[in-house]
mmCIF file of C-alpha atoms in Angstrom:
data_model
loop_
_atom_site.group_PDB
_atom_site.id
_atom_site.type_symbol
_atom_site.label_atom_id
_atom_site.label_comp_id
_atom_site.label_asym_id
_atom_site.label_seq_id
_atom_site.Cartn_x
_atom_site.Cartn_y
_atom_site.Cartn_z
ATOM 1 C CA MET D 1 44.531 32.690 -5.837
ATOM 2 C CA LEU D 2 45.671 31.375 -9.192
ATOM 3 C CA SER D 3 44.607 33.314 -12.249
ATOM 4 C CA SER D 4 42.682 31.592 -15.014
ATOM 5 C CA LYS D 5 45.798 31.765 -17.199
ATOM 6 C CA ASN D 6 47.895 29.982 -14.573
ATOM 7 C CA LYS D 7 45.190 27.353 -14.091
ATOM 8 C CA ARG D 8 45.162 26.634 -17.819
ATOM 9 C CA LEU D 9 48.962 26.392 -17.775
ATOM 10 C CA ILE D 10 48.883 23.902 -14.885
ATOM 11 C CA THR D 11 46.249 21.822 -16.690
ATOM 12 C CA TYR D 12 48.377 21.844 -19.843
ATOM 13 C CA LEU D 13 51.460 20.708 -17.897
ATOM 14 C CA LYS D 14 49.455 17.914 -16.288
ATOM 15 C CA PHE D 15 48.327 16.823 -19.738
ATOM 16 C CA LEU D 16 51.916 16.739 -21.002
ATOM 17 C CA ILE D 17 53.067 14.697 -18.002
ATOM 18 C CA LEU D 18 50.100 12.374 -17.499
ATOM 19 C CA GLY D 19 48.442 12.286 -20.900
ATOM 20 C CA GLN D 20 44.685 12.106 -21.476
ATOM 21 C CA GLN D 21 44.288 8.788 -19.663
ATOM 22 C CA GLY D 22 46.288 10.102 -16.732
ATOM 23 C CA LEU D 23 44.064 13.156 -16.421
ATOM 24 C CA SER D 24 41.014 10.905 -16.421
ATOM 25 C CA TRP D 25 42.424 8.833 -13.570
ATOM 26 C CA LEU D 26 43.280 12.079 -11.763
ATOM 27 C CA LYS D 27 39.576 13.007 -11.908
ATOM 28 C CA TYR D 28 38.801 9.511 -10.639
ATOM 29 C CA GLY D 29 41.042 10.176 -7.621
ATOM 30 C CA LYS D 30 39.320 13.495 -6.955
ATOM 31 C CA ILE D 31 35.935 11.752 -6.820
ATOM 32 C CA LEU D 32 37.232 9.294 -4.232
ATOM 33 C CA ARG D 33 38.770 12.127 -2.229
ATOM 34 C CA ASN D 34 35.543 14.152 -2.212
ATOM 35 C CA GLY D 35 33.551 11.067 -1.256
ATOM 36 C CA GLY D 36 35.935 10.368 1.610
ATOM 37 C CA LYS D 37 35.754 13.963 2.803
ATOM 38 C CA LYS D 38 31.962 13.852 2.794
ATOM 39 C CA THR D 39 32.036 10.637 4.798
ATOM 40 C CA ILE D 40 34.375 12.007 7.470
ATOM 41 C CA VAL D 41 32.562 15.325 7.842
ATOM 42 C CA TYR D 42 29.109 13.718 7.936
ATOM 43 C CA LYS D 43 30.087 11.160 10.555
ATOM 44 C CA LEU D 44 31.993 13.535 12.808
ATOM 45 C CA GLN D 45 29.756 16.565 12.467
ATOM 46 C CA LEU D 46 26.232 15.178 12.327
ATOM 47 C CA CYS D 47 26.109 11.577 13.520
ATOM 48 C CA ALA D 48 28.485 12.208 16.418
ATOM 49 C CA LEU D 49 26.356 15.200 17.405
ATOM 50 C CA TYR D 50 23.258 13.010 17.578
ATOM 51 C CA LEU D 51 25.020 10.261 19.519
ATOM 52 C CA LEU D 52 26.553 12.653 22.056
ATOM 53 C CA ASN D 53 23.395 14.682 22.650
ATOM 54 C CA SER D 54 20.914 12.037 23.778
ATOM 55 C CA TYR D 55 19.683 11.229 20.255
ATOM 56 C CA PRO D 56 21.274 7.816 19.716
ATOM 57 C CA GLY D 57 18.315 6.524 17.679
ATOM 58 C CA GLN D 58 18.577 9.280 15.080
ATOM 59 C CA GLY D 59 22.346 8.935 14.980
ATOM 60 C CA ILE D 60 22.198 5.183 14.354
ATOM 61 C CA ILE D 61 19.522 5.565 11.644
ATOM 62 C CA CYS D 62 21.531 8.272 9.881
ATOM 63 C CA LEU D 63 24.698 6.168 10.028
ATOM 64 C CA LEU D 64 22.888 3.091 8.730
ATOM 65 C CA LEU D 65 21.158 4.841 5.819
ATOM 66 C CA TYR D 66 24.287 6.795 4.983
ATOM 67 C CA HIS D 67 26.425 3.674 4.675
ATOM 68 C CA ILE D 68 23.792 1.833 2.617
ATOM 69 C CA LEU D 69 23.609 4.688 0.110
ATOM 70 C CA PHE D 70 27.370 5.216 0.101
ATOM 71 C CA ILE D 71 28.166 1.533 -0.458
ATOM 72 C CA LEU D 72 25.613 1.164 -3.266
ATOM 73 C CA MET D 73 26.855 4.358 -4.916
ATOM 74 C CA MET D 74 30.539 3.396 -4.802
ATOM 75 C CA TRP D 75 29.790 -0.217 -5.751
ATOM 76 C CA SER D 76 27.950 1.007 -8.855
ATOM 77 C CA TYR D 77 30.731 3.475 -9.584
ATOM 78 C CA PHE D 78 33.447 0.827 -9.475
ATOM 79 C CA LYS D 79 31.386 -1.577 -11.584
ATOM 80 C CA ALA D 80 30.740 1.092 -14.215
ATOM 81 C CA THR D 81 34.400 2.108 -14.182
ATOM 82 C CA PHE D 82 36.004 -1.314 -14.443
ATOM 83 C CA THR D 83 33.420 -3.116 -16.609
ATOM 84 C CA SER D 84 34.047 -2.990 -20.337
ATOM 85 C CA PRO D 85 31.107 -1.687 -22.391
ATOM 86 C CA GLY D 86 31.614 -4.611 -24.755
ATOM 87 C CA SER D 87 33.212 -4.602 -28.169
ATOM 88 C CA PRO D 88 32.703 -6.667 -31.336
ATOM 89 C CA THR D 89 35.748 -8.831 -31.991
ATOM 90 C CA ALA D 90 37.984 -8.187 -34.956
ATOM 91 C CA THR D 91 37.118 -11.613 -36.353
ATOM 92 C CA ARG D 92 33.384 -10.978 -36.217
ATOM 93 C CA LYS D 93 31.967 -10.904 -39.748
ATOM 94 C CA ILE D 94 28.618 -9.220 -40.093
ATOM 95 C CA SER D 95 26.214 -10.698 -42.594
ATOM 96 C CA ASN D 96 24.818 -8.813 -45.560
ATOM 97 C CA PRO D 97 22.008 -6.325 -44.991
ATOM 98 C CA VAL D 98 18.687 -7.986 -44.322
ATOM 99 C CA ASP D 99 16.839 -8.794 -47.533
ATOM 100 C CA SER D 100 13.086 -8.709 -47.113
ATOM 101 C CA SER D 101 12.640 -10.831 -50.225
ATOM 102 C CA SER D 102 14.377 -13.783 -48.609
ATOM 103 C CA SER D 103 11.863 -16.247 -47.175
ATOM 104 C CA SER D 104 14.647 -18.101 -45.388
ATOM 105 C CA THR D 105 15.528 -14.966 -43.434
ATOM 106 C CA TYR D 106 12.038 -13.729 -42.635
ATOM 107 C CA ILE D 107 9.647 -15.866 -40.650
ATOM 108 C CA PRO D 108 5.869 -15.301 -40.430
ATOM 109 C CA LEU D 109 4.573 -14.159 -37.069
ATOM 110 C CA ASP D 110 2.105 -17.055 -36.802
ATOM 111 C CA GLN D 111 4.964 -19.550 -36.665
ATOM 112 C CA ARG D 112 6.410 -20.592 -33.319
ATOM 113 C CA ARG D 113 9.346 -22.653 -32.216
ATOM 114 C CA SER D 114 8.702 -26.129 -30.864
ATOM 115 C CA ASP D 115 10.422 -27.588 -27.829
ATOM 116 C CA SER D 116 13.046 -29.104 -30.124
ATOM 117 C CA GLY D 117 13.891 -25.651 -31.425
ATOM 118 C CA GLU D 118 12.320 -26.060 -34.871
ATOM 119 C CA ILE D 119 9.843 -23.563 -36.226
ATOM 120 C CA THR D 120 6.379 -25.081 -36.500
ATOM 121 C CA SER D 121 3.010 -24.046 -37.879
ATOM 122 C CA ASN D 122 -0.489 -25.462 -37.899
ATOM 123 C CA ASN D 123 -0.567 -25.441 -41.707
ATOM 124 C CA SER D 124 1.079 -27.943 -44.000
ATOM 125 C CA GLN D 125 4.411 -27.188 -45.636
ATOM 126 C CA GLU D 126 2.739 -26.585 -49.020
ATOM 127 C CA GLN D 127 0.270 -24.172 -47.487
ATOM 128 C CA GLN D 128 3.104 -22.377 -45.745
ATOM 129 C CA ASP D 129 4.978 -21.922 -49.019
ATOM 130 C CA ASP D 130 1.874 -20.525 -50.726
ATOM 131 C CA SER D 131 1.028 -18.210 -47.861
ATOM 132 C CA GLN D 132 4.601 -16.964 -47.579
ATOM 133 C CA GLN D 133 4.646 -15.977 -51.234
ATOM 134 C CA GLN D 134 1.445 -13.977 -50.838
ATOM 135 C CA ARG D 135 2.213 -12.487 -47.453
ATOM 136 C CA ARG D 136 2.972 -8.788 -47.349
ATOM 137 C CA LYS D 137 6.379 -7.739 -46.103
ATOM 138 C CA LYS D 138 4.896 -5.855 -43.186
ATOM 139 C CA ASP D 139 3.735 -9.192 -41.726
ATOM 140 C CA LEU D 140 7.272 -10.593 -41.662
ATOM 141 C CA VAL D 141 9.959 -10.146 -39.050
ATOM 142 C CA VAL D 142 13.243 -11.777 -38.157
ATOM 143 C CA LEU D 143 13.101 -14.208 -35.232
ATOM 144 C CA ASN D 144 15.889 -15.483 -33.023
ATOM 145 C CA GLU D 145 16.116 -18.908 -31.382
ATOM 146 C CA ASN D 146 13.558 -17.829 -28.779
ATOM 147 C CA GLY D 147 11.024 -16.750 -31.374
ATOM 148 C CA GLU D 148 11.752 -13.061 -30.751
ATOM 149 C CA PRO D 149 12.250 -10.481 -33.516
ATOM 150 C CA ILE D 150 15.886 -9.486 -33.855
ATOM 151 C CA SER D 151 18.239 -7.444 -35.966
ATOM 152 C CA LEU D 152 20.902 -9.374 -37.826
ATOM 153 C CA GLY D 153 23.462 -6.773 -36.790
ATOM 154 C CA PHE D 154 23.428 -4.850 -40.050
ATOM 155 C CA ILE D 155 20.311 -2.786 -40.585
ATOM 156 C CA MET D 156 21.918 0.572 -39.751
ATOM 157 C CA VAL D 157 24.071 1.988 -42.534
ATOM 158 C CA LYS D 158 25.928 5.131 -43.516
ATOM 159 C CA LYS D 159 24.195 8.057 -45.170
ATOM 160 C CA THR D 160 25.338 6.694 -48.518
ATOM 161 C CA GLY D 161 23.831 3.277 -47.793
ATOM 162 C CA GLU D 162 27.225 1.632 -47.367
ATOM 163 C CA ARG D 163 28.191 -0.584 -44.466
ATOM 164 C CA ARG D 164 29.301 1.120 -41.293
ATOM 165 C CA PHE D 165 32.932 0.055 -41.478
ATOM 166 C CA CYS D 166 35.484 1.159 -38.866
ATOM 167 C CA GLN D 167 38.767 2.049 -40.552
ATOM 168 C CA LYS D 168 40.687 2.049 -37.265
ATOM 169 C CA CYS D 169 39.469 -1.311 -35.952
ATOM 170 C CA GLY D 170 39.147 -2.889 -39.389
ATOM 171 C CA ILE D 171 35.684 -4.376 -38.772
ATOM 172 C CA ASP D 172 32.118 -3.904 -39.927
ATOM 173 C CA LYS D 173 30.335 -2.091 -37.132
ATOM 174 C CA PRO D 174 27.202 -3.902 -35.902
ATOM 175 C CA ASP D 175 24.063 -1.909 -35.226
ATOM 176 C CA ARG D 176 24.427 0.646 -32.411
ATOM 177 C CA THR D 177 28.218 0.222 -32.330
ATOM 178 C CA HIS D 178 30.443 3.305 -32.422
ATOM 179 C CA HIS D 179 34.175 3.936 -32.252
ATOM 180 C CA CYS D 180 35.564 5.862 -29.269
ATOM 181 C CA ARG D 181 38.673 7.873 -30.007
ATOM 182 C CA VAL D 182 39.602 7.921 -26.309
ATOM 183 C CA CYS D 183 39.262 4.170 -25.712
ATOM 184 C CA LYS D 184 40.548 3.566 -29.274
ATOM 185 C CA LYS D 185 38.092 0.766 -29.987
ATOM 186 C CA CYS D 186 34.536 0.127 -31.138
ATOM 187 C CA ASN D 187 32.034 -0.209 -28.299
ATOM 188 C CA SER D 188 28.706 -2.034 -28.422
ATOM 189 C CA LYS D 189 25.651 0.179 -27.922
ATOM 190 C CA MET D 190 27.925 3.080 -27.087
ATOM 191 C CA ASP D 191 26.192 5.817 -25.103
ATOM 192 C CA HIS D 192 29.085 8.193 -24.448
ATOM 193 C CA HIS D 193 32.600 8.321 -23.055
ATOM 194 C CA CYS D 194 32.536 9.420 -19.423
ATOM 195 C CA PRO D 195 35.730 11.219 -18.349
ATOM 196 C CA TRP D 196 34.773 10.875 -14.674
ATOM 197 C CA LEU D 197 34.776 7.103 -14.994
ATOM 198 C CA ASN D 198 37.615 6.996 -17.528
ATOM 199 C CA ASN D 199 35.486 4.509 -19.427
ATOM 200 C CA CYS D 200 32.892 4.303 -22.162
ATOM 201 C CA ILE D 201 29.283 3.618 -21.258
ATOM 202 C CA GLY D 202 27.800 0.902 -23.422
ATOM 203 C CA HIS D 203 26.021 -2.423 -23.576
ATOM 204 C CA ARG D 204 27.665 -4.211 -20.653
ATOM 205 C CA ASN D 205 27.993 -1.363 -18.138
ATOM 206 C CA GLN D 206 24.979 0.838 -18.903
ATOM 207 C CA LYS D 207 23.074 -0.570 -15.930
ATOM 208 C CA TYR D 208 25.963 0.137 -13.543
ATOM 209 C CA PHE D 209 26.325 3.704 -14.802
ATOM 210 C CA TYR D 210 22.603 4.308 -14.437
ATOM 211 C CA LEU D 211 22.597 2.898 -10.893
ATOM 212 C CA PHE D 212 25.549 5.118 -10.037
ATOM 213 C CA LEU D 213 23.462 8.129 -11.077
ATOM 214 C CA VAL D 214 20.463 6.905 -9.073
ATOM 215 C CA TRP D 215 22.373 6.178 -5.876
ATOM 216 C CA ALA D 216 24.554 9.291 -6.184
ATOM 217 C CA THR D 217 21.402 11.408 -6.474
ATOM 218 C CA LEU D 218 19.811 9.792 -3.413
ATOM 219 C CA TYR D 219 23.110 9.966 -1.511
ATOM 220 C CA SER D 220 23.555 13.693 -2.172
ATOM 221 C CA PHE D 221 19.917 14.467 -1.404
ATOM 222 C CA PHE D 222 20.083 12.454 1.823
ATOM 223 C CA ILE D 223 23.182 14.319 3.028
ATOM 224 C CA SER D 224 21.710 17.719 2.228
ATOM 225 C CA LEU D 225 18.326 16.956 3.812
ATOM 226 C CA THR D 226 19.597 15.336 7.017
ATOM 227 C CA THR D 227 22.108 18.150 7.515
ATOM 228 C CA ILE D 228 19.960 21.189 6.838
ATOM 229 C CA ILE D 229 17.209 20.177 9.300
ATOM 230 C CA PRO D 230 19.407 20.154 12.451
ATOM 231 C CA VAL D 231 21.224 23.283 11.234
ATOM 232 C CA ILE D 232 17.939 25.188 10.976
ATOM 233 C CA LYS D 233 16.864 23.959 14.430
ATOM 234 C CA TYR D 234 20.225 24.978 15.888
ATOM 235 C CA ALA D 235 20.037 28.424 14.305
ATOM 236 C CA GLN D 236 16.512 28.949 15.657
ATOM 237 C CA SER D 237 17.449 27.884 19.175
ATOM 238 C CA THR D 238 20.586 30.030 19.384
ATOM 239 C CA ASN D 239 19.505 32.943 17.163
ATOM 240 C CA GLU D 240 22.810 32.523 15.369
ATOM 241 C CA PRO D 241 22.834 33.234 11.598
ATOM 242 C CA ILE D 242 23.245 30.115 9.508
ATOM 243 C CA VAL D 243 26.151 31.685 7.603
ATOM 244 C CA GLU D 244 28.143 31.915 10.845
ATOM 245 C CA ILE D 245 27.759 28.227 11.663
ATOM 246 C CA ASP D 246 30.673 25.823 11.146
ATOM 247 C CA LEU D 247 31.756 25.823 7.490
ATOM 248 C CA ASN D 248 31.670 22.036 7.422
ATOM 249 C CA TRP D 249 27.896 22.174 7.789
ATOM 250 C CA THR D 250 27.684 24.664 4.938
ATOM 251 C CA PHE D 251 29.946 22.427 2.874
ATOM 252 C CA LEU D 252 27.659 19.426 3.336
ATOM 253 C CA ILE D 253 24.459 21.359 2.605
ATOM 254 C CA LEU D 254 25.714 23.175 -0.485
ATOM 255 C CA LEU D 255 27.648 20.271 -1.952
ATOM 256 C CA GLY D 256 24.807 17.830 -1.355
ATOM 257 C CA GLY D 257 22.217 20.250 -2.717
ATOM 258 C CA VAL D 258 24.154 21.196 -5.846
ATOM 259 C CA PHE D 259 25.034 17.593 -6.661
ATOM 260 C CA SER D 260 21.484 16.335 -6.112
ATOM 261 C CA LEU D 261 19.995 19.045 -8.353
ATOM 262 C CA CYS D 262 22.498 18.352 -11.127
ATOM 263 C CA LEU D 263 22.269 14.582 -10.884
ATOM 264 C CA ILE D 264 18.488 14.355 -10.767
ATOM 265 C CA GLY D 265 18.230 15.883 -14.245
ATOM 266 C CA PHE D 266 20.912 13.564 -15.547
ATOM 267 C CA THR D 267 19.182 10.573 -13.938
ATOM 268 C CA LEU D 268 15.796 11.440 -15.441
ATOM 269 C CA PHE D 269 17.410 11.868 -18.859
ATOM 270 C CA HIS D 270 18.987 8.413 -18.735
ATOM 271 C CA THR D 271 15.779 6.903 -17.352
ATOM 272 C CA ASN D 272 13.994 8.169 -20.442
ATOM 273 C CA LEU D 273 16.769 6.758 -22.656
ATOM 274 C CA ILE D 274 16.403 3.306 -21.095
ATOM 275 C CA LEU D 275 12.599 3.315 -21.368
ATOM 276 C CA SER D 276 12.774 4.361 -25.028
ATOM 277 C CA ASN D 277 15.731 2.048 -25.771
ATOM 278 C CA GLN D 278 18.046 4.771 -26.991
ATOM 279 C CA THR D 279 21.559 5.916 -26.262
ATOM 280 C CA THR D 280 22.717 9.497 -25.915
ATOM 281 C CA LEU D 281 24.312 9.318 -29.357
ATOM 282 C CA GLU D 282 21.166 7.871 -30.927
ATOM 283 C CA SER D 283 18.966 10.555 -29.382
ATOM 284 C CA LEU D 284 21.107 13.285 -30.953
ATOM 285 C CA GLN D 285 21.790 11.817 -34.380
ATOM 286 C CA LYS D 286 19.716 10.828 -37.372
ATOM 287 C CA ARG D 287 19.684 7.134 -38.159
ATOM 288 C CA TYR D 288 19.946 5.512 -41.554
ATOM 289 C CA TYR D 289 18.320 2.130 -42.159
ATOM 290 C CA LYS D 290 18.523 -0.196 -45.133
ATOM 291 C CA ILE D 291 16.751 -3.557 -45.231
ATOM 292 C CA LYS D 292 17.954 -4.749 -48.645
ATOM 293 C CA GLU D 293 21.410 -4.934 -50.186
ATOM 294 C CA ASP D 294 20.239 -2.942 -53.214
ATOM 295 C CA GLY D 295 17.439 -1.099 -51.409
ATOM 296 C CA ASP D 296 16.967 2.546 -50.602
ATOM 297 C CA VAL D 297 18.166 4.215 -47.415
ATOM 298 C CA THR D 298 15.556 5.408 -44.925
ATOM 299 C CA LYS D 299 16.653 8.426 -42.890
ATOM 300 C CA SER D 300 14.927 9.288 -39.629
ATOM 301 C CA LYS D 301 15.685 10.834 -36.275
ATOM 302 C CA TYR D 302 12.470 9.606 -34.688
ATOM 303 C CA LEU D 303 12.013 6.089 -36.110
ATOM 304 C CA ASN D 304 13.465 3.853 -33.421
ATOM 305 C CA LEU D 305 13.371 0.213 -34.494
ATOM 306 C CA PHE D 306 14.886 -0.886 -31.183
ATOM 307 C CA ASP D 307 12.010 0.398 -29.025
ATOM 308 C CA VAL D 308 10.140 -2.792 -28.057
ATOM 309 C CA GLY D 309 8.010 -1.291 -25.281
ATOM 310 C CA LYS D 310 8.953 0.343 -21.995
ATOM 311 C CA ARG D 311 8.875 -2.883 -19.984
ATOM 312 C CA ASN D 312 11.001 -4.851 -22.448
ATOM 313 C CA ASN D 313 13.351 -1.903 -22.897
ATOM 314 C CA TRP D 314 13.842 -1.714 -19.137
ATOM 315 C CA ILE D 315 14.432 -5.472 -18.828
ATOM 316 C CA GLN D 316 17.031 -5.390 -21.613
ATOM 317 C CA VAL D 317 19.216 -3.120 -19.481
ATOM 318 C CA MET D 318 18.246 -3.885 -15.882
ATOM 319 C CA GLY D 319 17.549 -7.615 -16.150
ATOM 320 C CA PRO D 320 14.398 -9.758 -15.808
ATOM 321 C CA LYS D 321 14.437 -10.080 -11.999
ATOM 322 C CA TRP D 322 12.990 -7.011 -10.288
ATOM 323 C CA TYR D 323 14.830 -7.600 -7.010
ATOM 324 C CA PHE D 324 18.171 -7.148 -8.834
ATOM 325 C CA TRP D 325 17.165 -4.017 -10.719
ATOM 326 C CA PHE D 326 18.802 -1.575 -8.302
ATOM 327 C CA ILE D 327 21.798 -3.691 -7.335
ATOM 328 C CA PRO D 328 24.884 -3.503 -9.594
ATOM 329 C CA ILE D 329 25.036 -7.194 -10.456
ATOM 330 C CA GLY D 330 23.941 -9.322 -13.385
ATOM 331 C CA LYS D 331 24.436 -9.148 -17.126
ATOM 332 C CA PRO D 332 22.419 -7.279 -19.753
ATOM 333 C CA TYR D 333 20.217 -8.954 -22.321
ATOM 334 C CA GLY D 334 21.803 -10.076 -25.581
ATOM 335 C CA ASP D 335 25.292 -10.110 -27.036
ATOM 336 C CA GLY D 336 25.531 -6.428 -27.959
ATOM 337 C CA ILE D 337 25.465 -7.236 -31.678
ATOM 338 C CA SER D 338 21.911 -8.371 -32.490
ATOM 339 C CA TRP D 339 18.931 -6.512 -31.062
ATOM 340 C CA PRO D 340 15.177 -7.129 -30.773
ATOM 341 C CA LEU D 341 13.238 -4.997 -33.221
ATOM 342 C CA ASN D 342 9.951 -3.170 -32.932
ATOM 343 C CA SER D 343 7.721 -5.212 -35.243
ATOM 344 C CA TYR D 344 5.438 -2.256 -36.049
ATOM 345 C CA GLY D 345 8.326 0.055 -36.892
ATOM 346 C CA TYR D 346 10.009 -2.638 -38.905
ATOM 347 C CA SER D 347 6.795 -3.397 -40.804
ATOM 348 C CA THR D 348 6.358 0.310 -41.523
ATOM 349 C CA LEU D 349 9.892 0.472 -42.850
ATOM 350 C CA CYS D 350 9.342 -2.591 -45.050
ATOM 351 C CA GLU D 351 6.080 -1.162 -46.360
ATOM 352 C CA SER D 352 7.663 2.187 -47.197
ATOM 353 C CA VAL D 353 10.421 0.428 -49.125
ATOM 354 C CA GLU D 354 7.830 -1.698 -50.927
ATOM 355 C CA ASN D 355 5.856 1.401 -51.919
ATOM 356 C CA LEU D 356 8.981 3.124 -53.206
ATOM 357 C CA ASN D 357 9.730 0.147 -55.421
ATOM 358 C CA ASP D 358 6.121 -0.150 -56.650
ATOM 359 C CA PRO D 359 5.308 2.414 -59.393
ATOM 360 C CA THR D 360 1.570 2.038 -58.721
ATOM 361 C CA GLN D 361 2.083 3.450 -55.206
ATOM 362 C CA ILE D 362 3.666 6.683 -56.450
ATOM 363 C CA VAL D 363 1.168 9.555 -56.596
#
């Protein structure tokens, strides 16, 4: 057995030879190797046992379900690994922070887009101008071409109120964009960098990563459950202790059980992130918002302007068609730069800024 000191030395030598990216791909190879070992052991030990002992129906069902789960898991894994999370281009110029005093930027909620794409209202143009001047800021939101509230890509700022500028990429970072020092680029809606995938999880591959967690959890649970039942029956019929049974059975039960217990917590965590429209980074950090160029900065860890309801949050990541939700295909909603905003949260933010700037509101 290698001592912990020797193991650290071997890891250090691997790092010198392969580099950080090489080590990540080495982990990638280990995952494939473990998956292949599970497949061989499961087929030869369990399914073959069913087929050779007058239980062909159970053997066929186990083989069929196993391959469905395995294919979906590995398909999701490859998609998450080889799909870029998305990155704002170096030529992308982000507009100034949203100015709530600009009537050309903010559009009343009672206006809708016509079939031709123009914004229409039941009132005359003169009445619209008068009503817009008197309308409170909390009744105004930004709409995209579909009449949906959006962010212009620059409502999140630094603690100082300055633009979130990336010195390494040389670009203004859109909302929810972060720089990854491993990938050496800015990634849209960056969640985290996953060393097991050797890739960042972000806007374009979040669905694939989530599906990998879901199918890996079900895959591990399925292996553990379908293996432990015949092992218990065998031990009861032969009075042989379970610990003395073939180690391959123990390997399947323990590995499947440990992985399923670990992954189910991770899966539930990311399910909650999707339903609340957050990333791992956003759930851990305070956010700073500014809606005017010369306005004040609003700091909050709990105000999430991107939460537009559980259903809409889910559709943003998983897609509008329910029958594609658990298949690793399709593209996410949006361009990864502009995001739908929670109208209530945005109105609250506008109202708080208005009160700060109004001396009569200060108690």
